[in-house]
Amino acid sequence: MCGIIGYLGERPATPIIMESLKRLEYRGYDSAGVAILNEDAHHTSVVKSASKVDTLIERLQEDMPTGHLGIGHTRWATHGRPTVINAHPHTDCTGKVMVIHNGIIENFAELRRDLEQRGHVFVSETDTEVVPHLIEENFRGDLVGAVRAALAKLRGTYAMAIFSQHDPDLLIGARLNAPLVVGIGEKEWFIASDITAIIPYTKKVLLIGEGEMVSVTPLGPEVSTLAGTAVKPKIIEVKWDVAQAQKGGYVHFMAKEINEASETVSNALRGRLSDEGEVTFEDFALTDRQLLKIRDIKMVAAGTSYYAALLGKYIIEDLARVPVEVEPASEFRYRQPIIDENTLVLGISQSGETADTLAAIREARRLGAKVISITNVVGSSMALESDGVIYLHAGPEIGVASTKTFVAHIACLYLLGIRIAAVRHRIPPERLRELTAALKQLPGAVHDVLESAPAIQELARTYARYQNFMYMGRGINYPIALEGALKLKEISYLHAEGYAAGELKHGPIALLDKGFPVFAIATASQTLEKMVSNIQEVLARDAPVVALVSRGSQVLQGMTVDALEVPAVSEFLSPIPNVVALQLFAYFVAAERGCNVDQPRNLAKSVTVE
Ligand code: M6R
C-alpha cells in the first residue's frame, strides 16, 4: 500500500527522501508528498503532487527545501481521491505537526466529527488527517506523549512517521498491523515501510514490533510499546544489496526479475538440498517429531501467492501424502476454520505483510496450529509472527507483478514437500535421488526458457491485439494456467481467465470464437492426450491457440497452433519453466500495448489493508 520514509541525520534530508520514495513507489503511486523541517526549525516546507513521485521530484528540484529532518509518502488511495489536498503529509491547525500514514483509521469519521465540534479545521477527505489534529489537542510540551495519547484513540491499522516544529530533533514512528522498520546509519536514521527504501544507506535495520513506537533523536532510537513500556530493540543485518534493487540495463524491473528466474531457483535451493536429497532450512523451527505429528496442512495466501499455494498442494500431497487444503487468506480468517495443534498452517507471501494473510496466520496460531511462513522479506510481520520461516532468498522484487518470487515459492515448496515426505518415510530412495538430481538441473532448464524470449516476444506481438484470453492447464499445471491469466490481466488490462482444461467444456467454451485465443499448457504429462483433445475442441470453435509444448514434441503436429517450445523436464517439475514462459508472454504483450508494466493501475505491491 502506501510507502513511508522519514529521515533524521546530518545530511540534507530532501535528496535522501526523494531517492527513497522512488524505491518505495512500487507500494503505491497515486500521489506523493514530502515535509522538510527547514534549517531554522521555524518553518516546514510541504511539497505535494497529485501524480507519481517523478512529478514531485521535478517540483522539489525547482526549489529544494533544506533541512535535516523530513518525511515523504507515496500513496495508494483509500479515503479520498488522489488529489494534492489528499496527498500526505497531513498537518494540524497550527501547521506544526506533520504526519504520513499507511493503513486505515476505521473510526476516523467519529473522531473528525468530534474534532470539528471542538473547532479543528480539516482540509482533506482522508482518514489520516485526524491524527495531526489529535496530536495538536494532546500536546502539552511533550511530543511523544501527545502522539501516544493520539494513537490510543485510533481504531484500525497504521504505520506512521511524525515530526513537529515543537521538537526539531525528534522523528517518531509507530505501527499497528502495517509494516515499519528503522534503518540505522552513521549519525543518521531512517524510518521506512520496508528495507528496499533504505538499502543504499544502511544494512543495519531495527525491527519495530507490532503495537510499538520508536522515538529517534540524535542519540539514537528508543523503542517502546504504544502504552509506553520500553522494549529491547531487535536489530538485524540485511543481505540485499543496492544493485539488486536497480533495473540493471532492463527497460522494466519486471523484465529484469523474470530474467533472474534461473538464479532465483539456484538461490532458493542453495545450501538446503544435499546431493543425497536431505533438506535443511535455517529458520524452520519445527522438529522431525513435530512434523510427524501433523495430520493435515492448510495453506493461506493471496493473489499470485495463492496460486503458488495451490501448486504446493499438488507437490506436498504427491510427495508426503498429507492432506493439504488451500484457501484465500481473506476467506480463511472469517470462516472459523477447523484446525488444532495437529494442523500445520503455511502462510505463503512474497512481502510477508499482506493484511489478509497475516490475519489468517494469527488466527491459525490462536487456534493452536503450528505456523510456517514462506516469504521473501526478512523481518517482515509474517516472519516475526510465525513459529518458523522459510525465506525465498530471491532478493528484492520491485515490479508490482510477482514473477521471480512465484518461482522461488515453488522451489521452496518442492523442498518442503521433500522434507515432510522424508520424515514420514513416504519418498522411495530411487524417487528422491531422481528428484534431487532433476531439481539441481532446473536452473539450466529455466535458463533455456529465458533464451527463447525473442520467439515469445514475436508471438506476443501477434497476440497483443486480442482483448480476451483463456489459459488452460491440467494437473500440476492447472495453477500455472491461473497464474498465466493473472499475470496477463494485471499488467496488460486484458481480460484473461485460467481454467482446468477439462472444465472448459462445462461452460467457458461458450465464450470461444476466432477473437478469443486460448493459451494451452501442453507440455509432457500423464494427461497430455486429454489436453490434445481439449485443444482440438478449442480449434473446432475457431479460437486461435498458443500452446506450450516440450521441446521436440510432435503431439500437435498437423494442428493449426502457435507452438512455443520449452525444455523437456518431468511433469512434476514443469511448472517452473512453464510459468517463466507465461510470464515472458504476459510481459511482452503488455509492453507491446505500451502499458506501465512495473506499476499497473490500481495495484500495489504489498496489500496491507483488507
Ligand atoms: O506479498 P504477497 O505475496 O502476500 O502478495 C499477495 C498478492 O497481493 C500478490 O501476489 C498480487 O496478486 C500481485 N499483484 C501478483 O502479481
XYZ file of C-alpha atoms in Angstrom, residues 4-6 159 173 175 178-184 189-198 204-209 214 216 236 238 353 377-380 384:
39
model
C 6.634 5.834 4.090
C 10.092 7.291 4.616
C 11.419 9.521 7.377
C 2.383 2.683 10.108
C 7.370 6.122 14.102
C 2.964 0.685 13.834
C 1.256 -2.298 8.991
C 4.989 -2.650 8.392
C 7.656 -0.217 9.605
C 11.409 -0.526 10.075
C 14.191 1.777 11.258
C 17.452 1.951 9.335
C 20.489 2.755 11.439
C 18.345 7.245 10.967
C 15.566 6.279 8.620
C 12.015 5.208 9.287
C 10.594 3.283 6.341
C 7.812 0.980 5.256
C 10.335 -1.573 4.084
C 14.023 -2.177 3.683
C 14.039 -1.603 -0.089
C 13.795 2.124 0.625
C 16.928 2.267 2.725
C 21.524 -2.343 9.802
C 17.804 -2.495 10.475
C 15.858 -2.210 13.696
C 12.578 -4.122 13.562
C 9.625 -2.331 15.117
C 7.281 -4.939 16.580
C 10.050 4.424 18.059
C 14.511 8.746 17.033
C 19.217 -7.386 12.043
C 20.132 -7.149 5.766
C 2.908 -8.161 5.051
C 11.263 -10.382 3.330
C 13.495 -10.921 6.339
C 11.970 -9.437 9.466
C 8.537 -8.999 7.840
C 8.199 -12.421 13.040
